[in-house]
N, CA and C of each residue as an Amber inpcrd file, in Angstrom:
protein
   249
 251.7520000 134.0310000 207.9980000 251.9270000 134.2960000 209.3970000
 250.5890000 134.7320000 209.9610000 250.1900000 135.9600000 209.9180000
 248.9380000 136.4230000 210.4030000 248.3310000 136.0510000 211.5990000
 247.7190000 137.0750000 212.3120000 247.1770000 136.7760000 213.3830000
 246.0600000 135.9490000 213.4670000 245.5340000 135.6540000 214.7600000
 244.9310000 134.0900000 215.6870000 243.3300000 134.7570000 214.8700000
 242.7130000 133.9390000 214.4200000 241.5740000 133.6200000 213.9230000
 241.4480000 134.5980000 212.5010000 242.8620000 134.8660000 211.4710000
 242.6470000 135.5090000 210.3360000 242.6020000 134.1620000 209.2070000
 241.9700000 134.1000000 208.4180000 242.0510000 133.2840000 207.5220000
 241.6080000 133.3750000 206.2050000 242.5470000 133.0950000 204.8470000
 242.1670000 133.5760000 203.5660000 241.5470000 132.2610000 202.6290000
 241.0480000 132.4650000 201.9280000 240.7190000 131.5040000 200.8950000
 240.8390000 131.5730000 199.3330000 241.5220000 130.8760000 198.7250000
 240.9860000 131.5530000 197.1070000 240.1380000 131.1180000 196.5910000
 239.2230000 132.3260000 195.9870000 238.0920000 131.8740000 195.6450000
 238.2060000 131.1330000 193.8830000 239.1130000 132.0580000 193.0700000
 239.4420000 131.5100000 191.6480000 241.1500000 131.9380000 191.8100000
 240.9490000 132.0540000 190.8810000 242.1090000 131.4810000 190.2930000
 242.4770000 132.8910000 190.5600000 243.6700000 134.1290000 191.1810000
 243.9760000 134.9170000 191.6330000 242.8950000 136.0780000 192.5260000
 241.7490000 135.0790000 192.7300000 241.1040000 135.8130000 193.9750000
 241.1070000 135.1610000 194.9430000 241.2160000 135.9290000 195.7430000
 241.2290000 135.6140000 197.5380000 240.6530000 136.2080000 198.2060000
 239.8390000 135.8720000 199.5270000 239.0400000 136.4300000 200.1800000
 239.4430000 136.4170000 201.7050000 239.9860000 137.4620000 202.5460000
 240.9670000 137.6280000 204.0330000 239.5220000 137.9780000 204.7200000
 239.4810000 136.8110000 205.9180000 238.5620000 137.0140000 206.3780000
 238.9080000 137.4120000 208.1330000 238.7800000 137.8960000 209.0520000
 239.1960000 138.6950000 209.9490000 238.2010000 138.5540000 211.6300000
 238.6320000 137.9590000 212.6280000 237.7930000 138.0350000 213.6470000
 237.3810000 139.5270000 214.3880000 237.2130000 140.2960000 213.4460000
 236.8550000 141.5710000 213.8840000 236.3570000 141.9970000 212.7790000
 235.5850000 143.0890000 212.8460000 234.9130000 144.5140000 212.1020000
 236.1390000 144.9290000 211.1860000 236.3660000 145.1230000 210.0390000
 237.2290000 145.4400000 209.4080000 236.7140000 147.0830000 208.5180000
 235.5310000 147.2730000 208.6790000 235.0350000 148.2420000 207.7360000
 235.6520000 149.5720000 207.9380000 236.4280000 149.5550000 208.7400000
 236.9960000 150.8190000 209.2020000 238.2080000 151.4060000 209.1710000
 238.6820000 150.1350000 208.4990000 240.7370000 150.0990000 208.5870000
 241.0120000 150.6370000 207.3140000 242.6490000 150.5560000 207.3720000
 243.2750000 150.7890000 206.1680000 243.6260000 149.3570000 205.4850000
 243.3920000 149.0220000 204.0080000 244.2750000 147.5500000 203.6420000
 245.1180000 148.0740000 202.7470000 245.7620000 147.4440000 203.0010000
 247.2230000 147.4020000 201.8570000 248.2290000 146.1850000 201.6480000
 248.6290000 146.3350000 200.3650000 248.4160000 144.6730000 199.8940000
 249.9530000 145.0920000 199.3100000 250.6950000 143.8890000 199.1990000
 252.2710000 144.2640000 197.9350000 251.8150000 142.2340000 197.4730000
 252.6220000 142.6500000 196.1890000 253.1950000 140.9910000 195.9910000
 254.2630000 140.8150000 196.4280000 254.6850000 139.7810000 196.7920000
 255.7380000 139.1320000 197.2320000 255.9940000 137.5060000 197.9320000
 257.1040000 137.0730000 198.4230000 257.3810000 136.0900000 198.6170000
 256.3360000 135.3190000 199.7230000 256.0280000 134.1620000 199.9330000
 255.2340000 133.8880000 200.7400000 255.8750000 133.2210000 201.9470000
 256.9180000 132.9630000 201.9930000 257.7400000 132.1550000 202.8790000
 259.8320000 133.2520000 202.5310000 260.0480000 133.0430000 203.8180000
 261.5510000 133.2110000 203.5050000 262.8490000 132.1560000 203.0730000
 262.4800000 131.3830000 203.1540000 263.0680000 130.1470000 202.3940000
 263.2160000 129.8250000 201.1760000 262.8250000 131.2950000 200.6280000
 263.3620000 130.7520000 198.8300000 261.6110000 130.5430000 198.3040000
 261.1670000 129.7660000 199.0560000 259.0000000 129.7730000 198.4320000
 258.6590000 129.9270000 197.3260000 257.5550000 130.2760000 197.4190000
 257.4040000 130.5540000 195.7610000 258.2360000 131.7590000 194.8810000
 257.9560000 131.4800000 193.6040000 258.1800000 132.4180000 193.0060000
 257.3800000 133.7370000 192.8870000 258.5270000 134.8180000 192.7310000
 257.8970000 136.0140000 192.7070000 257.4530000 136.7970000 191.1360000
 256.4420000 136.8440000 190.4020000 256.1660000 136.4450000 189.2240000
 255.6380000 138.2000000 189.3530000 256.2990000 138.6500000 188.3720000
 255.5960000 140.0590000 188.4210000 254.3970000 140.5270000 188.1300000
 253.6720000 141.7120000 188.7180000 252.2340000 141.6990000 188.4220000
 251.7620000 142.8820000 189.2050000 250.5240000 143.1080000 189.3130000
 249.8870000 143.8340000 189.9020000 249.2950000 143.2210000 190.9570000
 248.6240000 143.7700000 192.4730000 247.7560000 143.5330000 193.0880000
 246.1580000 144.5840000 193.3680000 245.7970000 144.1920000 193.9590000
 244.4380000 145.4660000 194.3400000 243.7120000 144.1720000 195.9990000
 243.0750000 145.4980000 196.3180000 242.7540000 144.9320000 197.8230000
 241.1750000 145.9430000 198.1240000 240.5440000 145.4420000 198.3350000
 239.3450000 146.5050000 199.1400000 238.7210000 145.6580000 199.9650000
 237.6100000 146.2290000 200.1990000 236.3900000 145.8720000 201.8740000
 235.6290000 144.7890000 200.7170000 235.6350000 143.4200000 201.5400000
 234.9000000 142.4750000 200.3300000 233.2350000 142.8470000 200.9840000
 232.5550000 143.3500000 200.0240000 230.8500000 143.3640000 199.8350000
 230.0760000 142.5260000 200.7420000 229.5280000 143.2770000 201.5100000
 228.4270000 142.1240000 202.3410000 229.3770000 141.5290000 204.1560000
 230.2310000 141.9160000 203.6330000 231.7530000 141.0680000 204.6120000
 231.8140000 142.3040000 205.3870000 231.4570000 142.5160000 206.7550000
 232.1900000 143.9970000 207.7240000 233.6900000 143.2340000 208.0880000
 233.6630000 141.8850000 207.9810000 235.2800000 141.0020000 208.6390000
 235.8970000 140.8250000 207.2190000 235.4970000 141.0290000 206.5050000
 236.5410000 141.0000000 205.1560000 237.1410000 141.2680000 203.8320000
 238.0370000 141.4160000 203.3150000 238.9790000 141.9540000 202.2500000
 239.1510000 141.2300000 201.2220000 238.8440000 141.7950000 200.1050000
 238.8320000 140.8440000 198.6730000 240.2330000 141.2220000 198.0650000
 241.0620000 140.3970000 197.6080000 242.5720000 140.5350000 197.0060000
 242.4730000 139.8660000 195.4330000 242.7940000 140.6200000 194.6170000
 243.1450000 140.1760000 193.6280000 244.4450000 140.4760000 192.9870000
 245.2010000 139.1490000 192.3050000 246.7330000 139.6690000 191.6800000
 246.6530000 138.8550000 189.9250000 247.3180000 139.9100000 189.7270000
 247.5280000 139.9360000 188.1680000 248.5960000 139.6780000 187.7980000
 248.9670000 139.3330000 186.4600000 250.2830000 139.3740000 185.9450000
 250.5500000 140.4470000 185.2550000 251.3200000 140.4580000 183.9000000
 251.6450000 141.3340000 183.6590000 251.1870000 142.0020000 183.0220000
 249.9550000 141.0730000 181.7430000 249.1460000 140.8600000 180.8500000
 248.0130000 141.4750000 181.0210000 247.5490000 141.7510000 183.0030000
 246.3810000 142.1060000 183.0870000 245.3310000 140.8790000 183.6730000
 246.0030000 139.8720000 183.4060000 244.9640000 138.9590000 183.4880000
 245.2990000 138.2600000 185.0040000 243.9390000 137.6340000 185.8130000
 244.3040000 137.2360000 187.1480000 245.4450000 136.0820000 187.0090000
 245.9370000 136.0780000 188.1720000 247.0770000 135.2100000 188.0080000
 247.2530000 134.9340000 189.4420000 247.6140000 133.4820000 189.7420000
 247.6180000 133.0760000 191.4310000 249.6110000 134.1710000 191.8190000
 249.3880000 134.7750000 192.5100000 250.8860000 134.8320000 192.8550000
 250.3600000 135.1040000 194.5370000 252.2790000 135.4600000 195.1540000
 252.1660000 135.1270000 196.5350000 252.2010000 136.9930000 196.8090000
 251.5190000 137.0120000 198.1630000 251.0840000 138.7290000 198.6640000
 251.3580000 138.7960000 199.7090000 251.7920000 139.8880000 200.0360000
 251.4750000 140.1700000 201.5290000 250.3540000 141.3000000 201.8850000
 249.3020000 140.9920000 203.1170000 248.4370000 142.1000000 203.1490000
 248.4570000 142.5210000 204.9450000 248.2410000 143.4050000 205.0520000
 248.1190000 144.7360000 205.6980000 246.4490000 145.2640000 206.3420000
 246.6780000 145.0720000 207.0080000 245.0320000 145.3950000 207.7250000
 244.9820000 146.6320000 209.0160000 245.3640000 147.6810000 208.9290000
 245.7450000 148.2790000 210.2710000 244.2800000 149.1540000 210.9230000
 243.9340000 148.5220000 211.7020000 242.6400000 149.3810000 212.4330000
 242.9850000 150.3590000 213.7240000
């Protein structure tokens, strides 16, 4: 969903990079796993996430999700940006 000019990319294989038409260095992020669509979507594969201020980026947030193992793993997130 996300708002008008937010856009993510993955960079590997359970990293992603939320990039933001504004200054982000100042907000709160907060990240959950979960479904990516309400229609049933992907699967919800258990795991960990983590979220911070991506380096060099004042517009953006580095996401990474794990499985269970520890190891990166693509799953679906929801993130949280509140300035």
């Amino acid at each position: 969903r996300g708002s008008e000019g937010t856009s993510v990319f993955q960079a590997s294989d359970g990293v992603y990079v939320a990039e933001f038409p504004v200054d982000v260095t100042s907000c709160v992020y907060v990240a959950t796993l979960g479904r990516a669509t309400t229609d049933g979507g992907t699967d919800e594969g258990a795991g960990f996430i983590t979220v911070v201020r991506s380096s060099g980026f004042a517009d953006g947030v580095f996401v990474q999700t794990f499985g269970m193992r520890n190891h990166l793993r693509n799953r679906p997130f929801h993130l949280l940006v509140a300035c």
